[in-house]
Short mmCIF file of C-alpha atoms and ligand atoms in Angstrom, two decimals:
data_model
loop_
_atom_site.label_atom_id
_atom_site.label_comp_id
_atom_site.label_asym_id
_atom_site.label_seq_id
_atom_site.Cartn_x
_atom_site.Cartn_y
_atom_site.Cartn_z
CA UNK A 1 106.74 -252.86 -97.82
CA UNK A 2 108.99 -250.01 -96.69
CA UNK A 3 106.98 -247.09 -95.36
CA UNK A 4 107.93 -243.66 -96.57
CA UNK A 5 108.14 -242.01 -93.16
CA UNK A 6 109.19 -238.66 -94.56
CA UNK A 7 106.14 -238.53 -96.86
CA UNK A 8 103.87 -239.68 -94.05
CA UNK A 9 105.20 -236.90 -91.84
CA UNK A 10 104.49 -234.31 -94.51
CA UNK A 11 100.99 -235.70 -95.22
CA UNK A 12 100.33 -235.63 -91.48
CA UNK A 13 100.74 -231.87 -91.40
CA UNK A 14 99.47 -230.82 -94.83
CA UNK A 15 95.91 -229.49 -94.98
CA UNK A 16 93.67 -230.23 -97.95
CA UNK A 17 90.52 -228.38 -98.95
CA UNK A 18 87.18 -230.21 -98.60
CA UNK A 19 86.00 -231.73 -101.88
CA UNK A 20 82.85 -229.59 -101.55
CA UNK A 21 84.85 -226.35 -101.43
CA UNK A 22 83.12 -225.16 -104.62
CA UNK A 23 79.75 -225.57 -102.82
CA UNK A 24 80.93 -223.14 -100.14
CA UNK A 25 82.84 -225.29 -97.63
CA UNK A 26 85.93 -223.53 -96.29
CA UNK A 27 87.29 -226.46 -94.24
CA UNK A 28 90.98 -227.40 -94.54
CA UNK A 29 91.66 -230.93 -93.38
CA UNK A 30 94.42 -233.40 -92.57
CA UNK A 31 94.14 -236.42 -94.88
CA UNK A 32 93.17 -238.51 -91.84
CA UNK A 33 90.17 -236.24 -91.21
CA UNK A 34 89.08 -235.78 -94.80
CA UNK A 35 86.75 -238.77 -95.35
CA UNK A 36 84.84 -238.27 -92.09
CA UNK A 37 84.42 -234.55 -92.70
CA UNK A 38 83.23 -234.97 -96.26
CA UNK A 39 80.73 -237.62 -95.23
CA UNK A 40 79.19 -235.17 -92.75
CA UNK A 41 79.94 -231.92 -94.64
CA UNK A 42 76.94 -229.60 -94.85
CA UNK A 43 78.05 -228.60 -98.35
CA UNK A 44 77.82 -232.17 -99.66
CA UNK A 45 74.90 -232.13 -102.09
CA UNK A 46 71.57 -233.63 -101.04
CA UNK A 47 70.02 -236.21 -103.32
CA UNK A 48 66.30 -236.53 -104.00
CA UNK A 49 64.92 -238.42 -100.96
CA UNK A 50 62.07 -240.17 -102.80
CA UNK A 51 62.59 -243.92 -102.70
CA UNK A 52 61.70 -246.11 -105.66
CA UNK A 53 61.99 -243.34 -108.23
CA UNK A 54 64.77 -242.85 -110.72
CA UNK A 55 65.00 -239.16 -109.91
CA UNK A 56 68.64 -238.09 -110.19
CA UNK A 57 68.14 -234.61 -108.72
CA UNK A 58 70.69 -233.19 -106.32
CA UNK A 59 71.07 -229.79 -104.70
CA UNK A 60 71.34 -227.96 -101.41
CA UNK A 61 69.15 -228.64 -98.36
CA UNK A 62 67.15 -225.47 -99.03
CA UNK A 63 66.30 -226.70 -102.53
CA UNK A 64 64.93 -230.10 -101.44
CA UNK A 65 61.38 -229.01 -100.47
CA UNK A 66 60.93 -226.88 -103.62
CA UNK A 67 62.13 -229.87 -105.66
CA UNK A 68 59.59 -232.18 -103.99
CA UNK A 69 56.74 -229.71 -104.42
CA UNK A 70 57.46 -229.24 -108.12
CA UNK A 71 58.66 -232.68 -109.23
CA UNK A 72 56.85 -235.01 -106.84
CA UNK A 73 53.47 -233.30 -106.63
CA UNK A 74 51.62 -236.55 -106.00
CA UNK A 75 53.04 -236.96 -102.48
CA UNK A 76 50.42 -236.16 -99.83
CA UNK A 77 51.36 -233.90 -96.92
CA UNK A 78 49.69 -234.01 -93.50
CA UNK A 79 50.14 -231.35 -90.81
CA UNK A 80 50.69 -232.22 -87.16
CA UNK A 81 52.89 -234.26 -84.88
CA UNK A 82 50.49 -237.20 -84.65
CA UNK A 83 49.08 -238.52 -87.92
CA UNK A 84 48.08 -241.76 -89.64
CA UNK A 85 50.16 -242.92 -92.59
CA UNK A 86 47.73 -245.08 -94.57
CA UNK A 87 49.36 -247.50 -96.99
CA UNK A 88 46.80 -248.91 -99.40
CA UNK A 89 46.93 -252.23 -101.26
CA UNK A 90 49.90 -253.59 -99.34
CA UNK A 91 49.26 -256.99 -100.96
CA UNK A 92 50.33 -255.71 -104.37
CA UNK A 93 53.04 -258.11 -105.56
CA UNK A 94 56.71 -257.16 -105.91
CA UNK A 95 58.70 -254.24 -104.55
CA UNK A 96 56.56 -251.21 -103.69
CA UNK A 97 57.18 -247.91 -101.89
CA UNK A 98 54.60 -245.81 -100.08
CA UNK A 99 55.62 -242.23 -99.33
CA UNK A 100 54.00 -239.39 -97.40
CA UNK A 101 55.10 -236.06 -95.96
CA UNK A 102 54.43 -234.92 -92.40
CA UNK A 103 54.97 -231.30 -91.31
CA UNK A 104 55.38 -230.27 -87.67
CA UNK A 105 57.70 -228.25 -85.42
CA UNK A 106 58.52 -226.14 -88.47
CA UNK A 107 60.14 -229.11 -90.20
CA UNK A 108 59.22 -231.59 -92.90
CA UNK A 109 59.50 -235.35 -92.50
CA UNK A 110 59.19 -237.98 -95.20
CA UNK A 111 57.49 -241.21 -94.13
CA UNK A 112 58.51 -244.27 -96.12
CA UNK A 113 57.07 -247.77 -96.18
CA UNK A 114 59.05 -250.08 -98.44
CA UNK A 115 58.13 -253.61 -99.41
CA UNK A 116 60.90 -255.86 -100.66
CA UNK A 117 60.75 -259.39 -101.99
CA UNK A 118 63.61 -261.75 -101.23
CA UNK A 119 63.80 -265.55 -101.33
CA UNK A 120 60.07 -265.58 -102.03
CA UNK A 121 59.39 -263.72 -98.78
CA UNK A 122 58.01 -260.23 -98.49
CA UNK A 123 59.46 -257.82 -96.00
CA UNK A 124 58.21 -254.41 -94.94
CA UNK A 125 60.37 -251.57 -93.68
CA UNK A 126 58.92 -248.33 -92.30
CA UNK A 127 61.07 -245.33 -91.45
CA UNK A 128 60.97 -241.56 -91.02
CA UNK A 129 63.52 -239.25 -92.58
CA UNK A 130 63.97 -235.58 -91.76
CA UNK A 131 64.35 -233.08 -94.56
CA UNK A 132 67.34 -231.72 -92.69
CA UNK A 133 70.93 -232.37 -91.68
CA UNK A 134 72.23 -235.20 -89.55
CA UNK A 135 72.74 -232.73 -86.69
CA UNK A 136 69.13 -231.55 -86.87
CA UNK A 137 67.80 -235.10 -86.50
CA UNK A 138 69.06 -235.19 -82.89
CA UNK A 139 66.30 -232.76 -81.89
CA UNK A 140 63.61 -235.27 -82.83
CA UNK A 141 62.29 -238.74 -82.09
CA UNK A 142 59.64 -240.63 -84.02
CA UNK A 143 57.31 -243.44 -83.09
CA UNK A 144 55.62 -245.82 -85.53
CA UNK A 145 52.75 -247.82 -84.13
CA UNK A 146 50.67 -250.64 -85.60
CA UNK A 147 47.44 -251.36 -83.76
CA UNK A 148 45.49 -254.57 -84.15
CA UNK A 149 43.05 -256.68 -82.20
CA UNK A 150 44.71 -257.06 -78.76
CA UNK A 151 48.10 -256.53 -80.39
CA UNK A 152 50.45 -253.59 -80.82
CA UNK A 153 53.84 -253.18 -82.47
CA UNK A 154 55.88 -250.03 -81.80
CA UNK A 155 59.21 -248.74 -83.10
CA UNK A 156 60.82 -245.60 -81.68
CA UNK A 157 64.00 -244.02 -82.97
CA UNK A 158 65.75 -240.87 -84.15
CA UNK A 159 64.78 -239.86 -87.69
CA UNK A 160 67.31 -240.49 -90.44
CA UNK A 161 68.65 -237.40 -92.23
CA UNK A 162 67.90 -237.34 -95.95
CA UNK A 163 71.63 -236.61 -96.24
CA UNK A 164 72.18 -240.25 -95.18
CA UNK A 165 69.14 -241.68 -96.95
CA UNK A 166 67.04 -244.64 -95.89
CA UNK A 167 68.78 -247.46 -97.76
CA UNK A 168 71.48 -248.34 -95.24
CA UNK A 169 68.99 -248.15 -92.35
CA UNK A 170 66.68 -250.51 -94.26
CA UNK A 171 69.57 -252.84 -95.07
CA UNK A 172 70.38 -253.04 -91.34
CA UNK A 173 66.70 -253.37 -90.30
CA UNK A 174 67.30 -250.18 -88.30
CA UNK A 175 63.63 -249.25 -88.71
CA UNK A 176 60.20 -250.80 -88.14
CA UNK A 177 60.60 -254.18 -89.81
CA UNK A 178 57.88 -256.80 -90.25
CA UNK A 179 56.82 -259.58 -92.57
CA UNK A 180 53.64 -260.40 -94.49
CA UNK A 181 52.09 -262.35 -91.61
CA UNK A 182 52.51 -259.39 -89.27
CA UNK A 183 51.15 -257.05 -91.95
CA UNK A 184 48.04 -259.26 -92.15
CA UNK A 185 47.53 -259.04 -88.37
CA UNK A 186 47.38 -255.25 -88.57
CA UNK A 187 45.84 -254.48 -91.96
CA UNK A 188 42.21 -254.26 -92.99
CA UNK A 189 41.08 -254.98 -96.53
CA UNK A 190 44.68 -254.76 -97.67
CA UNK A 191 45.21 -251.31 -96.14
CA UNK A 192 47.70 -250.72 -93.36
CA UNK A 193 47.43 -247.69 -91.05
CA UNK A 194 50.65 -246.68 -89.33
CA UNK A 195 50.33 -244.17 -86.48
CA UNK A 196 53.23 -241.75 -86.74
CA UNK A 197 54.16 -239.46 -83.86
CA UNK A 198 57.04 -237.00 -84.05
CA UNK A 199 58.31 -235.43 -80.84
CA UNK A 200 61.07 -233.04 -79.84
CA UNK A 201 63.73 -234.36 -77.50
CA UNK A 202 66.08 -232.55 -75.14
CA UNK A 203 69.50 -232.38 -76.74
CA UNK A 204 72.09 -233.11 -74.04
CA UNK B 1 25.63 -286.93 -105.23
CA UNK B 2 22.27 -287.55 -103.60
CA UNK B 3 22.20 -286.26 -100.03
CA UNK B 4 20.75 -288.57 -97.44
CA UNK B 5 18.40 -286.02 -95.91
CA UNK B 6 16.96 -288.51 -93.43
CA UNK B 7 20.44 -289.30 -92.05
CA UNK B 8 21.38 -285.62 -91.98
CA UNK B 9 18.27 -284.87 -89.98
CA UNK B 10 19.12 -287.58 -87.47
CA UNK B 11 22.77 -286.46 -87.16
CA UNK B 12 21.53 -282.90 -86.66
CA UNK B 13 19.73 -283.90 -83.48
CA UNK B 14 21.93 -286.68 -82.07
CA UNK B 15 24.29 -285.67 -79.26
CA UNK B 16 27.74 -287.21 -79.00
CA UNK B 17 29.97 -287.27 -75.92
CA UNK B 18 33.18 -285.17 -75.98
CA UNK B 19 36.26 -287.23 -76.85
CA UNK B 20 37.73 -286.17 -73.51
CA UNK B 21 34.81 -287.65 -71.55
CA UNK B 22 37.19 -290.07 -69.78
CA UNK B 23 39.16 -287.01 -68.54
CA UNK B 24 36.02 -285.72 -66.84
CA UNK B 25 34.19 -283.75 -69.55
CA UNK B 26 30.44 -284.24 -69.40
CA UNK B 27 29.55 -282.27 -72.55
CA UNK B 28 27.16 -283.79 -75.11
CA UNK B 29 27.47 -282.20 -78.52
CA UNK B 30 25.87 -282.01 -81.95
CA UNK B 31 28.34 -283.20 -84.59
CA UNK B 32 28.52 -279.62 -85.89
CA UNK B 33 29.72 -278.40 -82.47
CA UNK B 34 32.08 -281.25 -81.67
CA UNK B 35 35.35 -280.07 -83.23
CA UNK B 36 35.13 -276.54 -81.80
CA UNK B 37 34.29 -277.80 -78.36
CA UNK B 38 37.09 -280.36 -78.29
CA UNK B 39 39.62 -277.80 -79.44
CA UNK B 40 38.69 -275.59 -76.47
CA UNK B 41 37.69 -278.32 -74.00
CA UNK B 42 39.24 -277.87 -70.56
CA UNK B 43 39.61 -281.64 -70.30
CA UNK B 44 41.83 -281.85 -73.40
CA UNK B 45 45.27 -282.83 -72.07
CA UNK B 46 47.99 -280.20 -71.82
CA UNK B 47 51.33 -280.98 -73.45
CA UNK B 48 54.69 -279.99 -72.01
CA UNK B 49 55.12 -276.29 -72.94
CA UNK B 50 58.93 -276.35 -73.21
CA UNK B 51 59.98 -275.56 -76.77
CA UNK B 52 62.94 -277.29 -78.37
CA UNK B 53 62.81 -280.34 -76.13
CA UNK B 54 61.60 -283.79 -77.05
CA UNK B 55 59.53 -284.06 -73.88
CA UNK B 56 56.38 -286.03 -74.67
CA UNK B 57 54.70 -285.38 -71.32
CA UNK B 58 50.99 -284.61 -71.17
CA UNK B 59 48.57 -284.16 -68.30
CA UNK B 60 46.07 -281.81 -66.71
CA UNK B 61 46.65 -278.08 -66.21
CA UNK B 62 47.28 -278.62 -62.48
CA UNK B 63 50.07 -281.06 -63.28
CA UNK B 64 52.00 -278.72 -65.61
CA UNK B 65 53.91 -276.72 -62.97
CA UNK B 66 54.88 -279.85 -60.96
CA UNK B 67 56.10 -281.40 -64.23
CA UNK B 68 58.23 -278.35 -65.03
CA UNK B 69 59.70 -278.18 -61.52
CA UNK B 70 60.66 -281.85 -61.55
CA UNK B 71 61.62 -282.48 -65.19
CA UNK B 72 62.86 -279.07 -66.32
CA UNK B 73 64.73 -277.93 -63.20
CA UNK B 74 67.20 -275.85 -65.20
CA UNK B 75 64.60 -273.21 -66.13
CA UNK B 76 65.10 -270.00 -64.12
CA UNK B 77 62.08 -268.36 -62.48
CA UNK B 78 61.85 -264.66 -61.69
CA UNK B 79 59.17 -263.11 -59.47
CA UNK B 80 57.40 -259.88 -60.40
CA UNK B 81 55.40 -258.25 -63.15
CA UNK B 82 58.36 -256.38 -64.62
CA UNK B 83 61.53 -258.40 -65.21
CA UNK B 84 64.42 -258.71 -67.67
CA UNK B 85 64.63 -261.87 -69.76
CA UNK B 86 68.32 -262.11 -70.60
CA UNK B 87 69.15 -264.31 -73.57
CA UNK B 88 72.87 -265.08 -73.69
CA UNK B 89 74.98 -265.97 -76.73
CA UNK B 90 72.28 -265.13 -79.25
CA UNK B 91 74.89 -265.50 -82.01
CA UNK B 92 75.15 -269.25 -81.48
CA UNK B 93 74.53 -270.80 -84.91
CA UNK B 94 71.42 -272.80 -85.78
CA UNK B 95 68.04 -273.10 -84.10
CA UNK B 96 68.12 -272.23 -80.40
CA UNK B 97 65.46 -271.70 -77.73
CA UNK B 98 65.81 -269.58 -74.62
CA UNK B 99 63.21 -270.19 -71.91
CA UNK B 100 62.44 -268.52 -68.59
CA UNK B 101 59.56 -268.49 -66.11
CA UNK B 102 57.97 -265.36 -64.67
CA UNK B 103 55.57 -265.50 -61.71
CA UNK B 104 53.15 -262.71 -60.89
CA UNK B 105 49.46 -262.11 -60.12
CA UNK B 106 49.38 -265.67 -58.73
CA UNK B 107 50.10 -267.12 -62.18
CA UNK B 108 53.09 -268.54 -64.00
CA UNK B 109 54.19 -267.39 -67.44
CA UNK B 110 56.76 -269.01 -69.71
CA UNK B 111 58.88 -266.59 -71.73
CA UNK B 112 60.23 -268.02 -74.97
CA UNK B 113 62.81 -266.64 -77.39
CA UNK B 114 63.23 -268.88 -80.42
CA UNK B 115 65.83 -268.52 -83.13
CA UNK B 116 65.13 -270.18 -86.45
CA UNK B 117 67.28 -270.43 -89.54
CA UNK B 118 65.63 -270.37 -92.95
CA UNK B 119 67.05 -269.58 -96.39
CA UNK B 120 70.34 -268.72 -94.68
CA UNK B 121 68.60 -266.01 -92.63
CA UNK B 122 68.17 -266.06 -88.89
CA UNK B 123 64.87 -265.01 -87.38
CA UNK B 124 64.01 -264.40 -83.75
CA UNK B 125 60.57 -264.85 -82.21
CA UNK B 126 59.77 -263.83 -78.63
CA UNK B 127 56.48 -264.67 -76.97
CA UNK B 128 54.84 -265.15 -73.57
CA UNK B 129 52.63 -268.13 -72.79
CA UNK B 130 50.42 -268.47 -69.72
CA UNK B 131 50.43 -271.71 -67.77
CA UNK B 132 46.64 -271.57 -67.93
CA UNK B 133 43.61 -271.98 -70.12
CA UNK B 134 42.74 -269.94 -73.19
CA UNK B 135 40.00 -268.21 -71.16
CA UNK B 136 42.44 -267.21 -68.43
CA UNK B 137 44.75 -265.49 -70.95
CA UNK B 138 42.11 -262.78 -71.50
CA UNK B 139 42.83 -261.38 -68.02
CA UNK B 140 46.40 -260.52 -69.02
CA UNK B 141 48.48 -258.49 -71.44
CA UNK B 142 52.24 -258.68 -71.92
CA UNK B 143 54.76 -256.23 -73.28
CA UNK B 144 58.18 -257.12 -74.67
CA UNK B 145 60.60 -254.25 -75.06
CA UNK B 146 64.05 -254.04 -76.62
CA UNK B 147 66.01 -250.93 -75.68
CA UNK B 148 69.03 -249.70 -77.61
CA UNK B 149 70.86 -246.49 -78.28
CA UNK B 150 68.10 -244.02 -79.28
CA UNK B 151 65.97 -246.96 -80.44
CA UNK B 152 63.18 -249.00 -78.97
CA UNK B 153 61.10 -251.92 -80.24
CA UNK B 154 57.93 -252.90 -78.40
CA UNK B 155 55.42 -255.72 -78.85
CA UNK B 156 52.21 -255.86 -76.79
CA UNK B 157 49.65 -258.68 -76.91
CA UNK B 158 47.58 -261.18 -75.00
CA UNK B 159 49.60 -264.16 -73.75
CA UNK B 160 49.14 -267.47 -75.57
CA UNK B 161 47.69 -270.32 -73.54
CA UNK B 162 49.99 -273.34 -73.23
CA UNK B 163 46.90 -275.25 -74.34
CA UNK B 164 47.43 -273.66 -77.78
CA UNK B 165 51.23 -273.64 -77.66
CA UNK B 166 53.59 -271.15 -79.28
CA UNK B 167 54.22 -272.82 -82.64
CA UNK B 168 51.26 -271.49 -84.60
CA UNK B 169 51.80 -267.96 -83.19
CA UNK B 170 55.45 -268.15 -84.24
CA UNK B 171 54.49 -269.47 -87.67
CA UNK B 172 52.19 -266.45 -88.12
CA UNK B 173 54.72 -263.96 -86.67
CA UNK B 174 52.04 -263.20 -84.07
CA UNK B 175 54.74 -262.32 -81.54
CA UNK B 176 57.80 -260.06 -81.29
CA UNK B 177 59.62 -260.88 -84.50
CA UNK B 178 63.02 -259.56 -85.56
CA UNK B 179 66.07 -260.50 -87.58
CA UNK B 180 69.79 -260.73 -86.87
CA UNK B 181 70.44 -257.07 -87.78
CA UNK B 182 67.83 -255.88 -85.29
CA UNK B 183 69.22 -258.28 -82.68
CA UNK B 184 72.64 -256.67 -83.18
CA UNK B 185 71.20 -253.18 -82.64
CA UNK B 186 69.88 -254.20 -79.22
CA UNK B 187 72.38 -256.78 -77.93
CA UNK B 188 75.63 -256.27 -76.06
CA UNK B 189 78.47 -258.78 -76.25
CA UNK B 190 76.07 -261.29 -77.80
CA UNK B 191 73.56 -260.98 -74.96
CA UNK B 192 70.06 -259.66 -75.51
CA UNK B 193 67.98 -258.27 -72.65
CA UNK B 194 64.23 -258.27 -73.22
CA UNK B 195 62.15 -256.25 -70.76
CA UNK B 196 59.01 -258.23 -70.00
CA UNK B 197 56.01 -256.62 -68.32
CA UNK B 198 52.85 -258.53 -67.50
CA UNK B 199 49.72 -256.59 -66.62
CA UNK B 200 46.12 -257.39 -65.77
CA UNK B 201 43.44 -256.07 -68.10
CA UNK B 202 39.77 -255.40 -67.54
CA UNK B 203 37.76 -258.24 -69.01
CA UNK B 204 34.74 -256.75 -70.76
ZN1 LIG C 1 83.23 -229.66 -96.31
ZN1 LIG C 2 63.19 -236.06 -107.07
ZN1 LIG C 3 34.96 -281.64 -73.58
ZN1 LIG C 4 58.36 -281.56 -70.24
#
């Protein structure tokens, strides 16, 4: 286990190009900086943000909306900062995704409600992702609200960037998370209305 | 399967005393009304509202607070409509209950955070119960709020009466419900602070 100090010294001063150089990134990085940069690099391709599809599309941020409009025509879009995301037939068995687009402040947001089944229990996860970069998400906050008879459940957070995707947030319950019993408290005839409000926040 | 219409007619007009008559209830009820009345009867004894104890105490509503003060001395009480319920060591394994009292508007409320373990998953349930009757709960609303870094989770509802107890509400997730991942997002050093706000509502 002898460390090669000479090699380490060299590697500590050598600069490597970003792996997305061919997509236009001009960054030159120390090997210690490389992974973090590439994870956040604006030239890293964006994947299709639709959950529950097998769409393998990838491209630049500018190409995402055109891709959605052409290849995922069935997704409804609502205009405005305050809308209702209506998920129908939430009692359908198995894993299901509900998806809607919301446009406001000159940006597009994808609303996702995902139902998973695990250990015979159903779990719901609702989240908002910005069609934009991680940096752009900091300008926004979203609020998801379920309203029932003398009951209210609210989740407020920063939108996820589609560059990160919703899966790790869902895995960490870093979203509005509820179970079937809660869904029953707030749904009517198997339909669940989620009030979605997007707002701009002061970036410090 | 011949119905005894004569007997049914008699039973439909006979009035029975409430089963809590010896506790002071003077109601006389048709057999069709009996179960509903007894479920809501003010003379039905109250059980000890402390979760996770084996306390078998029961008595009248007026005797509940004296019982708690004498037999459950270790429960902290905070004054005010807006307090912080601090649950320490939420990572302790197994089923755990955290309990606190909050006094405001001339009433006493018991705050409960319960951790359950099922299928290897930990679930948290937070709820507020009023030391009072089901009817009295309608005067109040409570709000439980978890605050984290750019995240907030809020549950608002009517308090449960200790006459009903918290177990069926917890069973139905009719309370603030979250999992270990969410708890991690909002806790610091294993301690979780829940902002509790009690308010009075207009009874229509
Ligand atoms: Zn780069
Ligand atoms: Zn696609
Ligand atoms: Zn009675
Ligand atoms: Zn007791």
